[in-house]
mmCIF file of C-alpha atoms in Angstrom:
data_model
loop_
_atom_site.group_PDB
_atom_site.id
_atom_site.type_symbol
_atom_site.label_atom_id
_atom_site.label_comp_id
_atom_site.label_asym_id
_atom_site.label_seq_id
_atom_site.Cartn_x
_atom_site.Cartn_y
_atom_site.Cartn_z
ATOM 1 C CA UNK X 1 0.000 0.000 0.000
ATOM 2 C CA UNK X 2 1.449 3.682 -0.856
ATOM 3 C CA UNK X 3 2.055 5.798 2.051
ATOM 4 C CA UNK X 4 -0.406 8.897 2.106
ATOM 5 C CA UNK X 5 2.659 11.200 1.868
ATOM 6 C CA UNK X 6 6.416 10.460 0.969
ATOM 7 C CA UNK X 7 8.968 12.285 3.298
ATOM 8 C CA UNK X 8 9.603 14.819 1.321
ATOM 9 C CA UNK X 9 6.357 16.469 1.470
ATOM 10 C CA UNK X 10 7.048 17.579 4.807
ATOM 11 C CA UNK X 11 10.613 19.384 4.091
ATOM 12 C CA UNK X 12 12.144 22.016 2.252
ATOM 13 C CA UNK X 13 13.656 25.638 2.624
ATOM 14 C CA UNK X 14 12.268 28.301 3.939
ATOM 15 C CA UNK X 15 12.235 31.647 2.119
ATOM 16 C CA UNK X 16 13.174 34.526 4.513
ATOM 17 C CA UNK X 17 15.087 36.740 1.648
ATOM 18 C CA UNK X 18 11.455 38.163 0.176
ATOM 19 C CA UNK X 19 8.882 40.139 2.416
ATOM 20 C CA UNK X 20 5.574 39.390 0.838
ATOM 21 C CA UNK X 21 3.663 42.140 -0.259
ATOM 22 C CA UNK X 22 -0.496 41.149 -0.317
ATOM 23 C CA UNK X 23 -3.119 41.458 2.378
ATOM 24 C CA UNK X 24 -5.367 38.911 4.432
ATOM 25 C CA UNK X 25 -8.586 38.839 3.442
ATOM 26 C CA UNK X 26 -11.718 36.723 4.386
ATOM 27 C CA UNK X 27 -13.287 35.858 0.742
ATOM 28 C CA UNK X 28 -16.056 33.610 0.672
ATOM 29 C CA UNK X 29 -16.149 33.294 4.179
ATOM 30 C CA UNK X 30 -12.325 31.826 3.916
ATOM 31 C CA UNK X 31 -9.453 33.853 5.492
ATOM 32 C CA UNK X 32 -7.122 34.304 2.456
ATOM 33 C CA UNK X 33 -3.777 35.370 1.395
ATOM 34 C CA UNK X 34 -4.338 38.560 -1.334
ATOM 35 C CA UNK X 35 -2.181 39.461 -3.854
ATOM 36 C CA UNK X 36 -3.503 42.188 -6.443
ATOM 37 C CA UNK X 37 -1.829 42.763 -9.899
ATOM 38 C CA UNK X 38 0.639 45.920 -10.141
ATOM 39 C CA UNK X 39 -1.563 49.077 -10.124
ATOM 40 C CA UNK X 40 -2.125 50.263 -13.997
ATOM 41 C CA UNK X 41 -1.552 46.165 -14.994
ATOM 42 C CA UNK X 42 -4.984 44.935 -16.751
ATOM 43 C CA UNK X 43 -5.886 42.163 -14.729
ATOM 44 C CA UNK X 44 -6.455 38.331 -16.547
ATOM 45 C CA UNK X 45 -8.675 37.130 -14.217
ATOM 46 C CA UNK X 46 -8.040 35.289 -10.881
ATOM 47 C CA UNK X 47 -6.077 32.285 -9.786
ATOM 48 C CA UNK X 48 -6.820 30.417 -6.549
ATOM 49 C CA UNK X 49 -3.676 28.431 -4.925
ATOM 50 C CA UNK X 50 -4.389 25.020 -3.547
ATOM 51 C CA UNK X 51 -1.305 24.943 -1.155
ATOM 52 C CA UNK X 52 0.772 22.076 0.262
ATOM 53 C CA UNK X 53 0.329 20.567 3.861
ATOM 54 C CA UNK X 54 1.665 24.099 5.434
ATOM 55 C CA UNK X 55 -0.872 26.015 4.538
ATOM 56 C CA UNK X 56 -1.750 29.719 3.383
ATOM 57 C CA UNK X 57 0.577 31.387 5.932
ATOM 58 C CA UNK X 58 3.923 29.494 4.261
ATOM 59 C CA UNK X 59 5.805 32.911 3.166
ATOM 60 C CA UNK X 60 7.304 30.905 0.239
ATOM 61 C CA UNK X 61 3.834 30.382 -1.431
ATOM 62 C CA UNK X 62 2.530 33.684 -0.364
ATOM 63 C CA UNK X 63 5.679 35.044 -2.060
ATOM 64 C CA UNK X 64 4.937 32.716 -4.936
ATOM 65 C CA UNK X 65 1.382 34.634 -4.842
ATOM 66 C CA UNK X 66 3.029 37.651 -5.291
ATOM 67 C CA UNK X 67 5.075 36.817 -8.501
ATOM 68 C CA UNK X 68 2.054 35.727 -10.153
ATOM 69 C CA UNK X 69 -0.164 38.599 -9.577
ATOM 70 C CA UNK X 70 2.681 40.173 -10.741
ATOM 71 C CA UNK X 71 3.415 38.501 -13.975
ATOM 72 C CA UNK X 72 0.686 37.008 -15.415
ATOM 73 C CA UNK X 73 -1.134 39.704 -14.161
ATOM 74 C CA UNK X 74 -3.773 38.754 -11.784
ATOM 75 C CA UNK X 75 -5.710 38.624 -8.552
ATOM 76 C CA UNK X 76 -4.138 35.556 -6.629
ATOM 77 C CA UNK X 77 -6.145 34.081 -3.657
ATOM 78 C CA UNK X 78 -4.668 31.483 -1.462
ATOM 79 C CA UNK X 79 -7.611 30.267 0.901
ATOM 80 C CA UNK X 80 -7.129 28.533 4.039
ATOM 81 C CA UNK X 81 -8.532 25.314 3.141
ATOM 82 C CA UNK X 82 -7.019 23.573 6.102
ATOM 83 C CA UNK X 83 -9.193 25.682 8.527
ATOM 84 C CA UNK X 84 -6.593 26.513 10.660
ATOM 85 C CA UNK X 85 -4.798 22.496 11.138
ATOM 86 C CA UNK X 86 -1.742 23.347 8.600
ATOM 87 C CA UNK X 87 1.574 22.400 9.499
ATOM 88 C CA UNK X 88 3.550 24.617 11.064
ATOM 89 C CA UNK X 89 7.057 26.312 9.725
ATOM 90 C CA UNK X 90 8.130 24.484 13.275
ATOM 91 C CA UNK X 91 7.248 20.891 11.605
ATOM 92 C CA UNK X 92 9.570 21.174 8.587
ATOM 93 C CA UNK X 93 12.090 22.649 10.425
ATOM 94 C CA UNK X 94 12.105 19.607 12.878
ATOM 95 C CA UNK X 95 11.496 16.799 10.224
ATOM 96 C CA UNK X 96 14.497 18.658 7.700
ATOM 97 C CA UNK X 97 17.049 18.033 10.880
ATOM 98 C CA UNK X 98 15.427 14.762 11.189
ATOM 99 C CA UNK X 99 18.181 12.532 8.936
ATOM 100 C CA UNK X 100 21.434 13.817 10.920
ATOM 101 C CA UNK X 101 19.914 13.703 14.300
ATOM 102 C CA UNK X 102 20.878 11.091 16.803
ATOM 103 C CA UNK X 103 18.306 8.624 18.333
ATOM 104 C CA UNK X 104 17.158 10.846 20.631
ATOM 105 C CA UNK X 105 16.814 13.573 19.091
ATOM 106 C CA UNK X 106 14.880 11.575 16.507
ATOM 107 C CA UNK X 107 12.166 10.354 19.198
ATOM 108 C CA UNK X 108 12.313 13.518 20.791
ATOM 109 C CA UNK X 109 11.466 15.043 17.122
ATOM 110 C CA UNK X 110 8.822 12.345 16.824
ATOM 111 C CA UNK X 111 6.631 13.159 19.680
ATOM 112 C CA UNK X 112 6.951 16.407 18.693
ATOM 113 C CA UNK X 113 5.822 16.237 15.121
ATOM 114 C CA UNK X 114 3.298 13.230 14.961
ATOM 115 C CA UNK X 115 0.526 14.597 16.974
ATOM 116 C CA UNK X 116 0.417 18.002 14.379
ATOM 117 C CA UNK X 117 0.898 15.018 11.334
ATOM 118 C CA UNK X 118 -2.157 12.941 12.548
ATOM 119 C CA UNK X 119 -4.826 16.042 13.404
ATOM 120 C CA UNK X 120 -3.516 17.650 9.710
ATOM 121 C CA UNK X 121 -4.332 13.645 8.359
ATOM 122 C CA UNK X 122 -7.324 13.546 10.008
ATOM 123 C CA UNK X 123 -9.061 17.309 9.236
ATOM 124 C CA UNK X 124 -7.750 17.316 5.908
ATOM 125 C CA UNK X 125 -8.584 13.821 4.314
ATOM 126 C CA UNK X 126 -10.624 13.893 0.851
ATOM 127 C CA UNK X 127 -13.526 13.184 2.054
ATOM 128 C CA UNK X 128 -13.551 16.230 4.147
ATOM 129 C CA UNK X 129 -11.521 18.741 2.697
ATOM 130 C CA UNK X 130 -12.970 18.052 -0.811
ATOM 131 C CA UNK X 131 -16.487 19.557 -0.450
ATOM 132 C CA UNK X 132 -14.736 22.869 1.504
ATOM 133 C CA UNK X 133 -12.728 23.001 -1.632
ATOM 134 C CA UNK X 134 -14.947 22.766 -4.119
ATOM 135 C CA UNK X 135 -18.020 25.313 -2.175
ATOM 136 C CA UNK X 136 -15.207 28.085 -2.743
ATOM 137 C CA UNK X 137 -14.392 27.525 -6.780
ATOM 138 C CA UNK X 138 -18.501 27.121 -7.106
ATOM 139 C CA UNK X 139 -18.753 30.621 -4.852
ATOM 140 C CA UNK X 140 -16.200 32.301 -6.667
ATOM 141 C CA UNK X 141 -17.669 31.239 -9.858
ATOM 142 C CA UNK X 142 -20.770 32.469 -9.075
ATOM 143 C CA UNK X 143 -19.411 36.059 -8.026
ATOM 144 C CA UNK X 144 -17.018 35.985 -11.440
ATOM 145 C CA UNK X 145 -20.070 34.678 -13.469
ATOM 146 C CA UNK X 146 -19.942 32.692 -16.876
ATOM 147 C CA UNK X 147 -16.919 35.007 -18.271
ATOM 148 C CA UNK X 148 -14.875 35.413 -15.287
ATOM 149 C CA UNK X 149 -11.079 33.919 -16.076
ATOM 150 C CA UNK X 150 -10.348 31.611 -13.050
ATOM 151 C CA UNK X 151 -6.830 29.634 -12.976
ATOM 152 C CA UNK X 152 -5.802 27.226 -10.078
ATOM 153 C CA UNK X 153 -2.556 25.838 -9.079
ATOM 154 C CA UNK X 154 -2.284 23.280 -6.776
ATOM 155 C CA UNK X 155 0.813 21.908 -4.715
ATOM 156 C CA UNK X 156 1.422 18.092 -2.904
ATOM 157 C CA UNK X 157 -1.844 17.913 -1.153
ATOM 158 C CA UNK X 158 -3.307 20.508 -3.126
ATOM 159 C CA UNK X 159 -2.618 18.775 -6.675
ATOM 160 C CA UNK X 160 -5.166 16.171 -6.184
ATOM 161 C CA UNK X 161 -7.847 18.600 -5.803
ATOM 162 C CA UNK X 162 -6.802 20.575 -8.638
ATOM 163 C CA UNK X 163 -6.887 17.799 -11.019
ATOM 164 C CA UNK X 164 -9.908 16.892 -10.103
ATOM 165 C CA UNK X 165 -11.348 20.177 -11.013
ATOM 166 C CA UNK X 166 -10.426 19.043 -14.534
ATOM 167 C CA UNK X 167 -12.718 16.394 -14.171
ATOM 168 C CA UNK X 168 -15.814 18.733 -13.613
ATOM 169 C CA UNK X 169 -18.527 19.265 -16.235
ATOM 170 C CA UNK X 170 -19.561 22.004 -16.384
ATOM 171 C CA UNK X 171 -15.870 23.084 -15.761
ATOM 172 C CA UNK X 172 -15.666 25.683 -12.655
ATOM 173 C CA UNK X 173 -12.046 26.403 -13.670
ATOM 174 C CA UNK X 174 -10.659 28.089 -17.398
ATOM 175 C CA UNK X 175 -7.431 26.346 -16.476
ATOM 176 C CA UNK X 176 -5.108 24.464 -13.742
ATOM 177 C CA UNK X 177 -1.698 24.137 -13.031
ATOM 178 C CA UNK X 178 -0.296 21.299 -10.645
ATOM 179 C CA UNK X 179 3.618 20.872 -9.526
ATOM 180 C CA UNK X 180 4.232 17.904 -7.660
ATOM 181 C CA UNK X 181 0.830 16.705 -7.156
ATOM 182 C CA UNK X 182 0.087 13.662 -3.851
ATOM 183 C CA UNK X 183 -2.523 11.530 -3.753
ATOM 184 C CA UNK X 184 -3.269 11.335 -6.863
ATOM 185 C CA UNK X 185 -4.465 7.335 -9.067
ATOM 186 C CA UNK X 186 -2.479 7.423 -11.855
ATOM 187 C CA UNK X 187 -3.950 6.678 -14.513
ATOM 188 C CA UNK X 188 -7.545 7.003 -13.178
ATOM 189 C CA UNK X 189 -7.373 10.803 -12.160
ATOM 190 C CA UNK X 190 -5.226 11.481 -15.487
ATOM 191 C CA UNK X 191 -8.114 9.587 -17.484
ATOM 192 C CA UNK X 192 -10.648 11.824 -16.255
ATOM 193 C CA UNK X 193 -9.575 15.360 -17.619
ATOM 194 C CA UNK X 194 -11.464 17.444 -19.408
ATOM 195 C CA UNK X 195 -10.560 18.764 -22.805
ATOM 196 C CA UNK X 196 -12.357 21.977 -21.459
ATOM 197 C CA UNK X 197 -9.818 22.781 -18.516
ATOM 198 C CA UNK X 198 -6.268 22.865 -19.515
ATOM 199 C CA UNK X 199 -4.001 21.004 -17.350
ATOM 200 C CA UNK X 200 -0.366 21.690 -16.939
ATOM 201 C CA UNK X 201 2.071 19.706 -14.533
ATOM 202 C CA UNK X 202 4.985 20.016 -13.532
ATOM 203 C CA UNK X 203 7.135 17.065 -11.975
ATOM 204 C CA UNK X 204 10.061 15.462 -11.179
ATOM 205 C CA UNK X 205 11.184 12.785 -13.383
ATOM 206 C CA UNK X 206 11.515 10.420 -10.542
ATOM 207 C CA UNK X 207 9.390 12.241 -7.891
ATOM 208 C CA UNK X 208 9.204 10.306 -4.264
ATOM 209 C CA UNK X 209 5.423 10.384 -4.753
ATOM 210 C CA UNK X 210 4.982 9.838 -8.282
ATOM 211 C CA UNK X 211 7.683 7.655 -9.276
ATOM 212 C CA UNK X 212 9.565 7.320 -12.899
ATOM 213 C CA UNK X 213 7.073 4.761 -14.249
ATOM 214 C CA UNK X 214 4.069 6.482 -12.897
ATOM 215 C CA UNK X 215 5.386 9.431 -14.736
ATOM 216 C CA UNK X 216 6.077 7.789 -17.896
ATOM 217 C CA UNK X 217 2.237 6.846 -17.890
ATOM 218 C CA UNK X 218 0.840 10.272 -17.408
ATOM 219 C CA UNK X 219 3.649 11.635 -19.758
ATOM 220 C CA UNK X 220 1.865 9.250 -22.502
ATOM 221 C CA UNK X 221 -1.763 9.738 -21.533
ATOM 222 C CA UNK X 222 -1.530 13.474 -22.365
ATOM 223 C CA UNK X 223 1.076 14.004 -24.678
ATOM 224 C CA UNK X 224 -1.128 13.706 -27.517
ATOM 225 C CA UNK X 225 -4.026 16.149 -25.933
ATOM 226 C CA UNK X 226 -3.113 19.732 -27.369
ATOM 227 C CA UNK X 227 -4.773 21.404 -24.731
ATOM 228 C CA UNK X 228 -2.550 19.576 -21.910
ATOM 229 C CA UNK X 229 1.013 19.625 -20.751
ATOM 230 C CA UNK X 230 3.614 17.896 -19.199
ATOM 231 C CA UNK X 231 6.839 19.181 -18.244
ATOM 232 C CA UNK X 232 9.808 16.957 -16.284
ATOM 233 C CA UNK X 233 12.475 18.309 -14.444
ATOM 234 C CA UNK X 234 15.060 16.394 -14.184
ATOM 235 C CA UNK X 235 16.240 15.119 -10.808
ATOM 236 C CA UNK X 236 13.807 17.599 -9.426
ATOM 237 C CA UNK X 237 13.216 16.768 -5.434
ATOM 238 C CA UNK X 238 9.197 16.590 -4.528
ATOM 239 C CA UNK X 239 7.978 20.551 -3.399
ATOM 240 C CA UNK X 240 10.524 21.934 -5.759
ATOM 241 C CA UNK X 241 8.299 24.647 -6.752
ATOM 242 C CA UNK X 242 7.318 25.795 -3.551
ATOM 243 C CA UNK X 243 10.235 24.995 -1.208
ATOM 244 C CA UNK X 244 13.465 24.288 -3.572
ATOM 245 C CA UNK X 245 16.227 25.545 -1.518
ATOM 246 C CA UNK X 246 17.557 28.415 -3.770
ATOM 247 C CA UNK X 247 20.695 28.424 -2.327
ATOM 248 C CA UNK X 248 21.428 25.679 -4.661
ATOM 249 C CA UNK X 249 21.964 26.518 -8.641
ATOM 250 C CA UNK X 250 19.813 23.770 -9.836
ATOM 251 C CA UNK X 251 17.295 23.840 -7.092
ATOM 252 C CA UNK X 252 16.585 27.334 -7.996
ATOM 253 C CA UNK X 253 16.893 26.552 -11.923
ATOM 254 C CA UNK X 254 13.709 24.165 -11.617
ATOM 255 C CA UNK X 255 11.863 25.847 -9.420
ATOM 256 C CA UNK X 256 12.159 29.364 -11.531
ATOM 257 C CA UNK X 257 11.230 26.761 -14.727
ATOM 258 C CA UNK X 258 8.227 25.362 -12.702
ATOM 259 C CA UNK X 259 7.170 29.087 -12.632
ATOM 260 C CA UNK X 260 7.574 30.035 -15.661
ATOM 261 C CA UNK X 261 5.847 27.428 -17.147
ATOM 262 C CA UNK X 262 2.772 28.327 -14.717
ATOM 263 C CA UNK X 263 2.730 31.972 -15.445
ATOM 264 C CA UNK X 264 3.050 30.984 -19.010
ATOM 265 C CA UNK X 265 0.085 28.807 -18.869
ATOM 266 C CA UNK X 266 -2.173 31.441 -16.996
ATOM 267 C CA UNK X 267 -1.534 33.760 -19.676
ATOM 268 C CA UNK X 268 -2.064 31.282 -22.731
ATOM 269 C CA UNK X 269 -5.514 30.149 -20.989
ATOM 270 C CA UNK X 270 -6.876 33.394 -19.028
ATOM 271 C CA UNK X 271 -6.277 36.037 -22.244
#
C-alpha cells in the first residue's frame, strides 16, 4: 500500500530573503492570502492556490502569490482550506534536521511532530476537505459569473484537488496548473480530464510520490491532448516549486522553470 505522503512532502527551505507584499482577506467566508496585480496592470482574471500541507501562511507560497499577480497579471487568492490544522514552519524545520539527528533527538522530534501530522491527516482527508474546496471555486464562480477567467494551481496535497477540477462538467475552472501533485491514481485521475480545462504539470522525473514509471504513464496519456502539458524536471526533489532551496543553482533553476511554465500557462488560458 502507498504511504499517504512520501517524506519529502514535509521538508524544504524556507524563504526569509522576500517580504511578501499582499493582504489577508476573508473571501467567501475563507481567510485568504491577497495578492492584487501591479496598479495600472490589466488584470487576466483570478487564480486560486491550492497549497501544500503548510498552509496559506507558508511565506514561500505567499511570495509565490506575489510573482504571479505580478506577472501574469492577476488577482491571486490562497484560501485557508485547512481551517486553521496546517503544518507549522516548526514541523519542517524539525522533520528537515530529522536525517542527521541522533536517536534521541529523533524520538524527541517524533513526539513532537506526529501529533500536528495525525490532526492535519485527520481534518484534511478527501472526504472532508474536498467539499470545503470545491463550495469556494462554485462561490467564486458564481461572483465571477460565466466570463470570469479563473486559474488554479495546486501543490502536494493541493494537486489532487486541482486535477480533479479538470474532471468537472460544467468546468468551474478556465485552467489548472499542478507541480508535484500527492494523492493522486495514476492513470484514473489522469483519465478523467477534461478537454475543457487545460491542465499543466509540472514534476520530477523520478518524484518520491509519483515515481519514474508512474510518470512515464501520465507523460503518454496526455502528450497527444493539445490542450494539456507535461513538463519533467530532471532530478527535481518533490515541493521543488514551492520549497526548492535556492541556495542551490539547480534547485533554484527548476523551481524558476516550474514558474515560468505556470505563469506561461495562466496567460495562454486566461487572455
Amino acid at each position: 500500500m502507498q504511504a499517504p505522503f512520501c517524506r519529502d512532502c514535509f521538508t524544504g527551505t524556507l524563504r526569509g530573503d522576500i517580504t511578501p507584499v499582499g493582504t489577508e482577506q476573508t473571501v467567501h467566508n475563507v481567510p485568504s492570502y491577497v495578492s492584487l496585480p501591479p496598479e495600472g496592470a490589466r488584470s487576466l482574471g483570478t487564480v486560486v492556490i491550492i497549497t501544500d500541507a503548510f498552509g496559506w501562511k507558508l511565506r514561500n507560497t505567499r511570495v509565490l502569490a506575489d510573482a504571479y499577480a505580478r506577472r501574469v497579471p492577476c488577482t491571486v487568492v490562497v484560501p485557508d482550506f485547512h481551517k486553521g490544522t496546517s503544518l507549522t514552519e516548526k514541523f519542517l524545520i524539525l522533520a528537515d534536521a530529522l536525517p542527521t539527528a541522533n536517536i534521541f533527538t529523533k524520538i524527541w522530534t517524533y513526539v513532537r511532530v506526529v501529533p500536528e501530522l495525525v490532526r492535519f491527516l485527520l481534518y484534511n482527508r478527501y472526504a472532508v476537505a474536498a467539499p470545503r474546496v470545491n463550495a469556494f471555486f462554485h462561490s467564486l464562480r458564481q461572483e465571477l459569473g460565466p466570463s470570469g477567467k479563473i486559474g488554479v494551481a495546486g501543490f502536494c496535497w493541493g494537486g489532487l484537488y486541482t486535477i480533479r477540477l479538470t474532471h468537472m462538467s460544467p468546468p468551474l475552472v478556465n485552467c489548472a496548473f499542478t507541480a508535484h501533485p500527492s494523492l493522486i491514481s495514476v492513470p484514473a485521475d489522469i483519465n478523467k480530464v477534461k478537454d475543457e480545462t487545460p491542465l499543466s504539470i509540472a514534476n520530477g522525473d523520478d518524484d518520491q510520490y509519483l515515481r519514474r514509471a508512474k510518470m512515464e504513464t501520465v507523460v503518454k496519456m496526455l502528450r497527444d491532448r493539445e490542450r494539456h502539458e507535461v513538463v519533467v524536471y530532471e532530478g527535481a526533489k518533490h515541493g521543488f516549486a514551492v520549497r526548492g532551496d535556492i541556495g542551490d543553482p539547480k534547485q533554484k533553476e527548476r523551481g524558476q522553470g516550474s514558474e515560468d511554465q505556470a505563469v506561461g500557462w495562466f496567460r495562454r488560458w486566461m487572455a
